[in-house]
Amino acid sequence: MTSTDHRAAEHLPGNLDVIVPDLLGFGASDRLAALDDLWAPGQATVLGELLDELDTGPVTVVGHDFGGPVALALTAQQPEAVAAIGLLAANTFTDTPIPFPWPP
């Protein structure tokens, strides 16, 4: 999960370690075969695995748009991994389907 668009992260202080993951199936990330994995809980599971692999410790999670439900699902799944959460222009319903990436 990597992002090709870092415009927002470029404005953060230089002393921060910033991870900018794409939603699965969007940007530079692969699309998983199981459609259920594209919903917020599945996306959050993979994000949690990434944080575990990177051994980040508690992080500040910021979710924008469809990243908001993913941030909330991650916080519910792994509360010890999240020090703070910010939601920007996002809904708070983790059962909201994330639309299919286009093109498929």
GROMACS .gro file of N, CA and C in nm:
model
  312
    1MET      N    1   0.084  -0.117   0.000
    1MET     CA    2   0.000   0.000   0.000
    1MET      C    3   0.088   0.124   0.000
    2THR      N    4   0.101   0.185  -0.111
    2THR     CA    5   0.176   0.309  -0.118
    2THR      C    6   0.095   0.410  -0.197
    3SER      N    7   0.120   0.533  -0.173
    3SER     CA    8   0.047   0.637  -0.243
    3SER      C    9   0.139   0.710  -0.339
    4THR      N   10   0.081   0.752  -0.449
    4THR     CA   11   0.155   0.831  -0.545
    4THR      C   12   0.126   0.980  -0.526
    5ASP      N   13   0.034   1.015  -0.435
    5ASP     CA   14  -0.005   1.154  -0.412
    5ASP      C   15   0.027   1.192  -0.269
    6HIS      N   16   0.133   1.268  -0.250
    6HIS     CA   17   0.179   1.305  -0.116
    6HIS      C   18   0.164   1.455  -0.090
    7ARG      N   19   0.078   1.524  -0.164
    7ARG     CA   20   0.071   1.670  -0.152
    7ARG      C   21   0.041   1.716  -0.010
    8ALA      N   22  -0.052   1.652   0.059
    8ALA     CA   23  -0.084   1.694   0.197
    8ALA      C   24   0.032   1.664   0.290
    9ALA      N   25   0.093   1.548   0.277
    9ALA     CA   26   0.203   1.508   0.366
    9ALA      C   27   0.323   1.600   0.350
   10GLU      N   28   0.342   1.657   0.233
   10GLU     CA   29   0.455   1.745   0.209
   10GLU      C   30   0.449   1.872   0.292
   11HIS      N   31   0.332   1.906   0.347
   11HIS     CA   32   0.315   2.027   0.426
   11HIS      C   33   0.328   2.001   0.576
   12LEU      N   34   0.352   1.877   0.615
   12LEU     CA   35   0.369   1.844   0.756
   12LEU      C   36   0.513   1.872   0.798
   13PRO      N   37   0.534   1.893   0.927
   13PRO     CA   38   0.672   1.918   0.974
   13PRO      C   39   0.765   1.805   0.935
   14GLY      N   40   0.888   1.839   0.902
   14GLY     CA   41   0.986   1.742   0.855
   14GLY      C   42   1.031   1.641   0.959
   15ASN      N   43   1.002   1.666   1.087
   15ASN     CA   44   1.045   1.572   1.191
   15ASN      C   45   0.946   1.459   1.215
   16LEU      N   46   0.842   1.451   1.134
   16LEU     CA   47   0.743   1.345   1.149
   16LEU      C   48   0.771   1.231   1.051
   17ASP      N   49   0.749   1.108   1.096
   17ASP     CA   50   0.748   0.994   1.006
   17ASP      C   51   0.605   0.981   0.955
   18VAL      N   52   0.587   0.987   0.824
   18VAL     CA   53   0.454   0.988   0.765
   18VAL      C   54   0.439   0.868   0.673
   19ILE      N   55   0.330   0.795   0.692
   19ILE     CA   56   0.294   0.682   0.605
   19ILE      C   57   0.166   0.723   0.533
   20VAL      N   58   0.166   0.717   0.401
   20VAL     CA   59   0.050   0.759   0.323
   20VAL      C   60   0.001   0.640   0.241
   21PRO      N   61  -0.079   0.551   0.301
   21PRO     CA   62  -0.125   0.434   0.225
   21PRO      C   63  -0.245   0.467   0.138
   22ASP      N   64  -0.252   0.400   0.025
   22ASP     CA   65  -0.371   0.406  -0.059
   22ASP      C   66  -0.474   0.309  -0.004
   23LEU      N   67  -0.601   0.335  -0.031
   23LEU     CA   68  -0.701   0.231  -0.009
   23LEU      C   69  -0.668   0.116  -0.103
   24LEU      N   70  -0.694  -0.004  -0.059
   24LEU     CA   71  -0.667  -0.121  -0.143
   24LEU      C   72  -0.744  -0.110  -0.274
   25GLY      N   73  -0.675  -0.130  -0.383
   25GLY     CA   74  -0.738  -0.121  -0.514
   25GLY      C   75  -0.734   0.018  -0.575
   26PHE      N   76  -0.685   0.115  -0.501
   26PHE     CA   77  -0.677   0.252  -0.549
   26PHE      C   78  -0.530   0.291  -0.564
   27GLY      N   79  -0.503   0.391  -0.645
   27GLY     CA   80  -0.367   0.442  -0.659
   27GLY      C   81  -0.271   0.333  -0.701
   28ALA      N   82  -0.162   0.319  -0.625
   28ALA     CA   83  -0.057   0.223  -0.659
   28ALA      C   84  -0.074   0.089  -0.588
   29SER      N   85  -0.182   0.072  -0.511
   29SER     CA   86  -0.198  -0.054  -0.438
   29SER      C   87  -0.271  -0.159  -0.521
   30ASP      N   88  -0.248  -0.283  -0.484
   30ASP     CA   89  -0.316  -0.395  -0.550
   30ASP      C   90  -0.458  -0.406  -0.498
   31ARG      N   91  -0.544  -0.461  -0.581
   31ARG     CA   92  -0.681  -0.489  -0.541
   31ARG      C   93  -0.687  -0.634  -0.496
   32LEU      N   94  -0.742  -0.656  -0.376
   32LEU     CA   95  -0.755  -0.792  -0.325
   32LEU      C   96  -0.863  -0.867  -0.401
   33ALA      N   97  -0.853  -0.998  -0.405
   33ALA     CA   98  -0.948  -1.079  -0.479
   33ALA      C   99  -1.084  -1.083  -0.410
   34ALA      N  100  -1.086  -1.085  -0.277
   34ALA     CA  101  -1.211  -1.093  -0.203
   34ALA      C  102  -1.275  -0.954  -0.192
   35LEU      N  103  -1.396  -0.940  -0.242
   35LEU     CA  104  -1.462  -0.810  -0.240
   35LEU      C  105  -1.485  -0.759  -0.098
   36ASP      N  106  -1.508  -0.847  -0.003
   36ASP     CA  107  -1.529  -0.804   0.136
   36ASP      C  108  -1.407  -0.732   0.192
   37ASP      N  109  -1.289  -0.762   0.140
   37ASP     CA  110  -1.167  -0.697   0.188
   37ASP      C  111  -1.160  -0.551   0.146
   38LEU      N  112  -1.245  -0.510   0.050
   38LEU     CA  113  -1.246  -0.371   0.008
   38LEU      C  114  -1.329  -0.283   0.102
   39TRP      N  115  -1.412  -0.343   0.187
   39TRP     CA  116  -1.491  -0.267   0.284
   39TRP      C  117  -1.397  -0.217   0.392
   40ALA      N  118  -1.442  -0.119   0.469
   40ALA     CA  119  -1.357  -0.056   0.570
   40ALA      C  120  -1.292  -0.155   0.666
   41PRO      N  121  -1.364  -0.253   0.723
   41PRO     CA  122  -1.298  -0.347   0.815
   41PRO      C  123  -1.184  -0.425   0.749
   42GLY      N  124  -1.202  -0.467   0.625
   42GLY     CA  125  -1.095  -0.539   0.554
   42GLY      C  126  -0.977  -0.449   0.525
   43GLN      N  127  -1.006  -0.326   0.485
   43GLN     CA  128  -0.900  -0.228   0.459
   43GLN      C  129  -0.823  -0.202   0.589
   44ALA      N  130  -0.896  -0.191   0.702
   44ALA     CA  131  -0.833  -0.164   0.831
   44ALA      C  132  -0.745  -0.280   0.876
   45THR      N  133  -0.787  -0.401   0.848
   45THR     CA  134  -0.706  -0.518   0.884
   45THR      C  135  -0.571  -0.512   0.815
   46VAL      N  136  -0.571  -0.482   0.687
   46VAL     CA  137  -0.445  -0.474   0.611
   46VAL      C  138  -0.361  -0.356   0.661
   47LEU      N  139  -0.425  -0.244   0.691
   47LEU     CA  140  -0.351  -0.129   0.744
   47LEU      C  141  -0.288  -0.164   0.880
   48GLY      N  142  -0.362  -0.235   0.964
   48GLY     CA  143  -0.308  -0.279   1.092
   48GLY      C  144  -0.189  -0.371   1.075
   49GLU      N  145  -0.196  -0.460   0.976
   49GLU     CA  146  -0.083  -0.549   0.947
   49GLU      C  147   0.039  -0.470   0.903
   50LEU      N  148   0.016  -0.364   0.825
   50LEU     CA  149   0.127  -0.279   0.782
   50LEU      C  150   0.192  -0.211   0.903
   51LEU      N  151   0.110  -0.157   0.991
   51LEU     CA  152   0.164  -0.091   1.111
   51LEU      C  153   0.241  -0.189   1.198
   52ASP      N  154   0.189  -0.311   1.210
   52ASP     CA  155   0.260  -0.415   1.286
   52ASP      C  156   0.394  -0.446   1.222
   53GLU      N  157   0.393  -0.461   1.089
   53GLU     CA  158   0.517  -0.494   1.017
   53GLU      C  159   0.620  -0.383   1.032
   54LEU      N  160   0.574  -0.258   1.032
   54LEU     CA  161   0.666  -0.145   1.045
   54LEU      C  162   0.702  -0.118   1.190
   55ASP      N  163   0.636  -0.186   1.283
   55ASP     CA  164   0.662  -0.171   1.426
   55ASP      C  165   0.659  -0.023   1.467
   56THR      N  166   0.550   0.043   1.432
   56THR     CA  167   0.540   0.188   1.451
   56THR      C  168   0.513   0.229   1.595
   57GLY      N  169   0.451   0.144   1.673
   57GLY     CA  170   0.398   0.190   1.801
   57GLY      C  171   0.271   0.267   1.773
   58PRO      N  172   0.210   0.326   1.876
   58PRO     CA  173   0.084   0.400   1.853
   58PRO      C  174   0.105   0.515   1.754
   59VAL      N  175   0.010   0.531   1.664
   59VAL     CA  176   0.019   0.632   1.558
   59VAL      C  177  -0.101   0.726   1.563
   60THR      N  178  -0.085   0.841   1.502
   60THR     CA  179  -0.198   0.930   1.475
   60THR      C  180  -0.251   0.892   1.338
   61VAL      N  181  -0.377   0.856   1.332
   61VAL     CA  182  -0.440   0.813   1.207
   61VAL      C  183  -0.531   0.925   1.159
   62VAL      N  184  -0.514   0.963   1.033
   62VAL     CA  185  -0.600   1.064   0.973
   62VAL      C  186  -0.672   1.000   0.856
   63GLY      N  187  -0.803   1.006   0.859
   63GLY     CA  188  -0.883   0.949   0.751
   63GLY      C  189  -0.961   1.057   0.679
   64HIS      N  190  -0.948   1.059   0.547
   64HIS     CA  191  -1.021   1.155   0.463
   64HIS      C  192  -1.115   1.078   0.372
   65ASP      N  193  -1.236   1.127   0.357
   65ASP     CA  194  -1.336   1.069   0.268
   65ASP      C  195  -1.357   0.922   0.307
   66PHE      N  196  -1.336   0.828   0.216
   66PHE     CA  197  -1.358   0.687   0.249
   66PHE      C  198  -1.249   0.631   0.340
   67GLY      N  199  -1.143   0.706   0.364
   67GLY     CA  200  -1.044   0.667   0.462
   67GLY      C  201  -1.093   0.684   0.605
   68GLY      N  202  -1.197   0.766   0.625
   68GLY     CA  203  -1.253   0.786   0.759
   68GLY      C  204  -1.306   0.657   0.821
   69PRO      N  205  -1.394   0.585   0.750
   69PRO     CA  206  -1.441   0.458   0.806
   69PRO      C  207  -1.327   0.357   0.828
   70VAL      N  208  -1.225   0.362   0.743
   70VAL     CA  209  -1.109   0.273   0.762
   70VAL      C  210  -1.036   0.311   0.891
   71ALA      N  211  -1.016   0.440   0.914
   71ALA     CA  212  -0.950   0.486   1.037
   71ALA      C  213  -1.030   0.443   1.160
   72LEU      N  214  -1.161   0.455   1.153
   72LEU     CA  215  -1.245   0.414   1.266
   72LEU      C  216  -1.240   0.263   1.287
   73ALA      N  217  -1.243   0.187   1.178
   73ALA     CA  218  -1.236   0.041   1.190
   73ALA      C  219  -1.101  -0.002   1.248
   74LEU      N  220  -0.993   0.063   1.206
   74LEU     CA  221  -0.862   0.031   1.261
   74LEU      C  222  -0.860   0.059   1.410
   75THR      N  223  -0.916   0.172   1.451
   75THR     CA  224  -0.920   0.207   1.593
   75THR      C  225  -1.000   0.105   1.672
   76ALA      N  226  -1.110   0.055   1.616
   76ALA     CA  227  -1.190  -0.047   1.684
   76ALA      C  228  -1.117  -0.180   1.691
   77GLN      N  229  -1.047  -0.216   1.584
   77GLN     CA  230  -0.978  -0.344   1.577
   77GLN      C  231  -0.852  -0.347   1.662
   78GLN      N  232  -0.776  -0.238   1.661
   78GLN     CA  233  -0.647  -0.233   1.730
   78GLN      C  234  -0.635  -0.101   1.807
   79PRO      N  235  -0.714  -0.082   1.911
   79PRO     CA  236  -0.709   0.047   1.982
   79PRO      C  237  -0.571   0.081   2.038
   80GLU      N  238  -0.493  -0.021   2.068
   80GLU     CA  239  -0.358   0.004   2.121
   80GLU      C  240  -0.264   0.060   2.014
   81ALA      N  241  -0.300   0.047   1.887
   81ALA     CA  242  -0.215   0.095   1.778
   81ALA      C  243  -0.241   0.242   1.745
   82VAL      N  244  -0.350   0.299   1.799
   82VAL     CA  245  -0.392   0.433   1.761
   82VAL      C  246  -0.382   0.528   1.881
   83ALA      N  247  -0.294   0.628   1.869
   83ALA     CA  248  -0.278   0.727   1.975
   83ALA      C  249  -0.380   0.840   1.961
   84ALA      N  250  -0.413   0.875   1.837
   84ALA     CA  251  -0.508   0.982   1.809
   84ALA      C  252  -0.567   0.958   1.671
   85ILE      N  253  -0.685   1.014   1.649
   85ILE     CA  254  -0.751   0.996   1.520
   85ILE      C  255  -0.807   1.131   1.475
   86GLY      N  256  -0.795   1.156   1.345
   86GLY     CA  257  -0.853   1.275   1.285
   86GLY      C  258  -0.935   1.234   1.164
   87LEU      N  259  -1.054   1.289   1.152
   87LEU     CA  260  -1.140   1.260   1.038
   87LEU      C  261  -1.169   1.389   0.964
   88LEU      N  262  -1.147   1.386   0.833
   88LEU     CA  263  -1.166   1.504   0.750
   88LEU      C  264  -1.262   1.471   0.636
   89ALA      N  265  -1.374   1.542   0.630
   89ALA     CA  266  -1.473   1.519   0.525
   89ALA      C  267  -1.502   1.371   0.509
   90ALA      N  268  -1.532   1.305   0.621
   90ALA     CA  269  -1.551   1.160   0.621
   90ALA      C  270  -1.679   1.125   0.694
   91ASN      N  271  -1.741   1.015   0.652
   91ASN     CA  272  -1.853   0.966   0.731
   91ASN      C  273  -1.798   0.876   0.841
   92THR      N  274  -1.883   0.838   0.933
   92THR     CA  275  -1.837   0.758   1.047
   92THR      C  276  -1.902   0.621   1.049
   93PHE      N  277  -1.949   0.574   0.936
   93PHE     CA  278  -2.016   0.445   0.928
   93PHE      C  279  -1.923   0.344   0.862
   94THR      N  280  -1.871   0.251   0.940
   94THR     CA  281  -1.775   0.155   0.885
   94THR      C  282  -1.841   0.054   0.792
   95ASP      N  283  -1.976   0.052   0.787
   95ASP     CA  284  -2.043  -0.039   0.695
   95ASP      C  285  -2.077   0.028   0.562
   96THR      N  286  -2.030   0.151   0.542
   96THR     CA  287  -2.049   0.219   0.414
   96THR      C  288  -1.960   0.152   0.311
   97PRO      N  289  -2.018   0.105   0.201
   97PRO     CA  290  -1.931   0.042   0.101
   97PRO      C  291  -1.838   0.143   0.036
   98ILE      N  292  -1.714   0.104   0.024
   98ILE     CA  293  -1.618   0.186  -0.049
   98ILE      C  294  -1.638   0.153  -0.196
   99PRO      N  295  -1.661   0.253  -0.281
   99PRO     CA  296  -1.691   0.223  -0.421
   99PRO      C  297  -1.574   0.150  -0.489
  100PHE      N  298  -1.610   0.073  -0.587
  100PHE     CA  299  -1.507   0.001  -0.662
  100PHE      C  300  -1.412   0.099  -0.727
  101PRO      N  301  -1.284   0.069  -0.725
  101PRO     CA  302  -1.187   0.154  -0.796
  101PRO      C  303  -1.218   0.152  -0.945
  102TRP      N  304  -1.197   0.264  -1.008
  102TRP     CA  305  -1.221   0.272  -1.152
  102TRP      C  306  -1.093   0.312  -1.222
  103PRO      N  307  -1.049   0.249  -1.324
  103PRO     CA  308  -1.112   0.132  -1.385
  103PRO      C  309  -1.079   0.006  -1.303
  104PRO      N  310  -1.165  -0.097  -1.320
  104PRO     CA  311  -1.147  -0.221  -1.242
  104PRO      C  312  -1.021  -0.295  -1.280
   0.00000   0.00000   0.00000
